[in-house]
mmCIF file of C-alpha atoms in Angstrom:
data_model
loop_
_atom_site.group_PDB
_atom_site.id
_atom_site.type_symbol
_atom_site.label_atom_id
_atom_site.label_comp_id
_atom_site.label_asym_id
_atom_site.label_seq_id
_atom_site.Cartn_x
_atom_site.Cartn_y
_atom_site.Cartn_z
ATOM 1 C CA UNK A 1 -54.681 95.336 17.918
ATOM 2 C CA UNK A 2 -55.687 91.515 17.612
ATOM 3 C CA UNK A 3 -53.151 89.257 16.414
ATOM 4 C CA UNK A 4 -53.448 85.650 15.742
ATOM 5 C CA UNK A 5 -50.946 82.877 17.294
ATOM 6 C CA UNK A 6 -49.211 81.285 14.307
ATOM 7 C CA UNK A 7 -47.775 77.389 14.716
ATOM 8 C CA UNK A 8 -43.877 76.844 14.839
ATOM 9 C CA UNK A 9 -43.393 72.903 15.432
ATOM 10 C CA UNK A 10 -44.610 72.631 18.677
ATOM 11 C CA UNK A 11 -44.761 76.136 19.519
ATOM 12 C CA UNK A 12 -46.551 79.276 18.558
ATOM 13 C CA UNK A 13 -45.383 82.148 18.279
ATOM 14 C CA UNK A 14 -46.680 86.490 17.302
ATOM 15 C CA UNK A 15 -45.743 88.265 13.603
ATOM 16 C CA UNK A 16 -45.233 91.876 15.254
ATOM 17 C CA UNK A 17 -46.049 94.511 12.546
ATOM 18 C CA UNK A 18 -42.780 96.355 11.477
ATOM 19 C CA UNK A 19 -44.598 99.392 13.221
ATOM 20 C CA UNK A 20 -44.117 98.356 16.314
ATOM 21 C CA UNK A 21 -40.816 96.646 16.268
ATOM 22 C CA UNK A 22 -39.737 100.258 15.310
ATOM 23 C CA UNK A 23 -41.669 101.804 17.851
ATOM 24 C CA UNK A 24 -40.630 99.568 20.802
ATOM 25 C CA UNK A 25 -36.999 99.233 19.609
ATOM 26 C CA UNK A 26 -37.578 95.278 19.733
ATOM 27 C CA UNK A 27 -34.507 93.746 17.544
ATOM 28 C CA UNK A 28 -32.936 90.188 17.748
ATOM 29 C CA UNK A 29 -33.186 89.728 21.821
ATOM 30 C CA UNK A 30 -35.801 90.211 24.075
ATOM 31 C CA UNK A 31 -36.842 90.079 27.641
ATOM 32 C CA UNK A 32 -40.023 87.606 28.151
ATOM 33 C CA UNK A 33 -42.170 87.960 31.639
ATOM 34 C CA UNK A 34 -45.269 87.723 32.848
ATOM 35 C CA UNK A 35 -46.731 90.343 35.189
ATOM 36 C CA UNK A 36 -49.831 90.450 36.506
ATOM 37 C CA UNK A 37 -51.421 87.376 33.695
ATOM 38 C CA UNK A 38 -49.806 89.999 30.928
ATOM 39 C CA UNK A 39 -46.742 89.011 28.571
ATOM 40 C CA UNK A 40 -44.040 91.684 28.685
ATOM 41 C CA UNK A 41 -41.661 91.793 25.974
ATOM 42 C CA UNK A 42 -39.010 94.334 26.702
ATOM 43 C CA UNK A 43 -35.733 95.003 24.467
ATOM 44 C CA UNK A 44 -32.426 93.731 25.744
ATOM 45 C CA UNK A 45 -29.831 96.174 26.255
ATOM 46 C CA UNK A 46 -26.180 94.800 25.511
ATOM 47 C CA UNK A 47 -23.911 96.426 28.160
ATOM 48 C CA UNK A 48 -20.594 96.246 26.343
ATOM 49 C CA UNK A 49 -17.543 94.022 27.742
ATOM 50 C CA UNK A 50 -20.597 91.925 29.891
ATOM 51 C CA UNK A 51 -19.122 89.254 31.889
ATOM 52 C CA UNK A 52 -15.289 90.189 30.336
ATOM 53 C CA UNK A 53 -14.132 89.804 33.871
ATOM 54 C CA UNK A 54 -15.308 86.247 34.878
ATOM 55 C CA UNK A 55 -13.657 85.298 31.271
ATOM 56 C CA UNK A 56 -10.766 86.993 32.199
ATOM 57 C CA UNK A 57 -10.239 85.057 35.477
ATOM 58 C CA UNK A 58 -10.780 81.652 34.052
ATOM 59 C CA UNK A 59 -7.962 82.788 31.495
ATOM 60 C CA UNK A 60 -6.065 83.364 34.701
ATOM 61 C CA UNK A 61 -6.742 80.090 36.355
ATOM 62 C CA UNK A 62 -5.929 78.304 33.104
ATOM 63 C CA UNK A 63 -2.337 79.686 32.332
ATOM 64 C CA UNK A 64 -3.599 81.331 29.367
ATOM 65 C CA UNK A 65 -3.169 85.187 29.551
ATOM 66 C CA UNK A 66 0.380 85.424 29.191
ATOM 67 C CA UNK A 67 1.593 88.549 26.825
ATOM 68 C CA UNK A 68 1.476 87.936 22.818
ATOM 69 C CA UNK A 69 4.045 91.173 22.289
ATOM 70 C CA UNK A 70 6.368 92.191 25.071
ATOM 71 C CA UNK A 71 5.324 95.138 26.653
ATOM 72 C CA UNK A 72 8.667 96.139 27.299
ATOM 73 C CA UNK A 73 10.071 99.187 25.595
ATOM 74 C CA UNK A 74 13.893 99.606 25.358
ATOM 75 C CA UNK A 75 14.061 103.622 25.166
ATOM 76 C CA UNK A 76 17.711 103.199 24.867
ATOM 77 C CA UNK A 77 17.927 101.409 21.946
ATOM 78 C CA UNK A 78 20.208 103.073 19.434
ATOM 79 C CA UNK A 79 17.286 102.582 16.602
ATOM 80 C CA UNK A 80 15.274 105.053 17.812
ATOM 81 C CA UNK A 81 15.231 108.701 16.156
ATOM 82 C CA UNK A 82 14.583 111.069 18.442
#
């Protein structure tokens, strides 16, 4: 299939037929390399909670994860109904 580069500003960029956005599972990110003189344009994949540690150690080193609700439980409380 031929396409033809199309001018952004001072870019250019592909229109990829709905066909083959489907077909390649290509959505809002992408991968770009070249290999071998090609272009490759891969999908990303989102890995859930990505980087949640290096966020959660900077909270650390900043003071800022203390607790929002105790996580204490007071099982003797008399307003529990067993």
């Amino acid at each position: 299939m031929k396409l033809r580069l199309v001018s952004i500003g001072n870019s250019r960029g592909l229109r990829i037929p709905k066909a083959i956005l489907e077909q390649s599972r290509l959505e809002s990110e992408v991968e770009l390399e070249i290999e071998a003189g090609r272009l490759v344009i891969t999908p990303v994949k989102r890995v859930p909670r990505k980087g949640w540690d290096e966020v959660f150690k900077k909270m650390r080193s900043e003071g800022e994860d203390r607790l929002l609700i105790s996580d204490r439980l007071d099982l003797d409380s008399k307003d529990w109904e067993w």
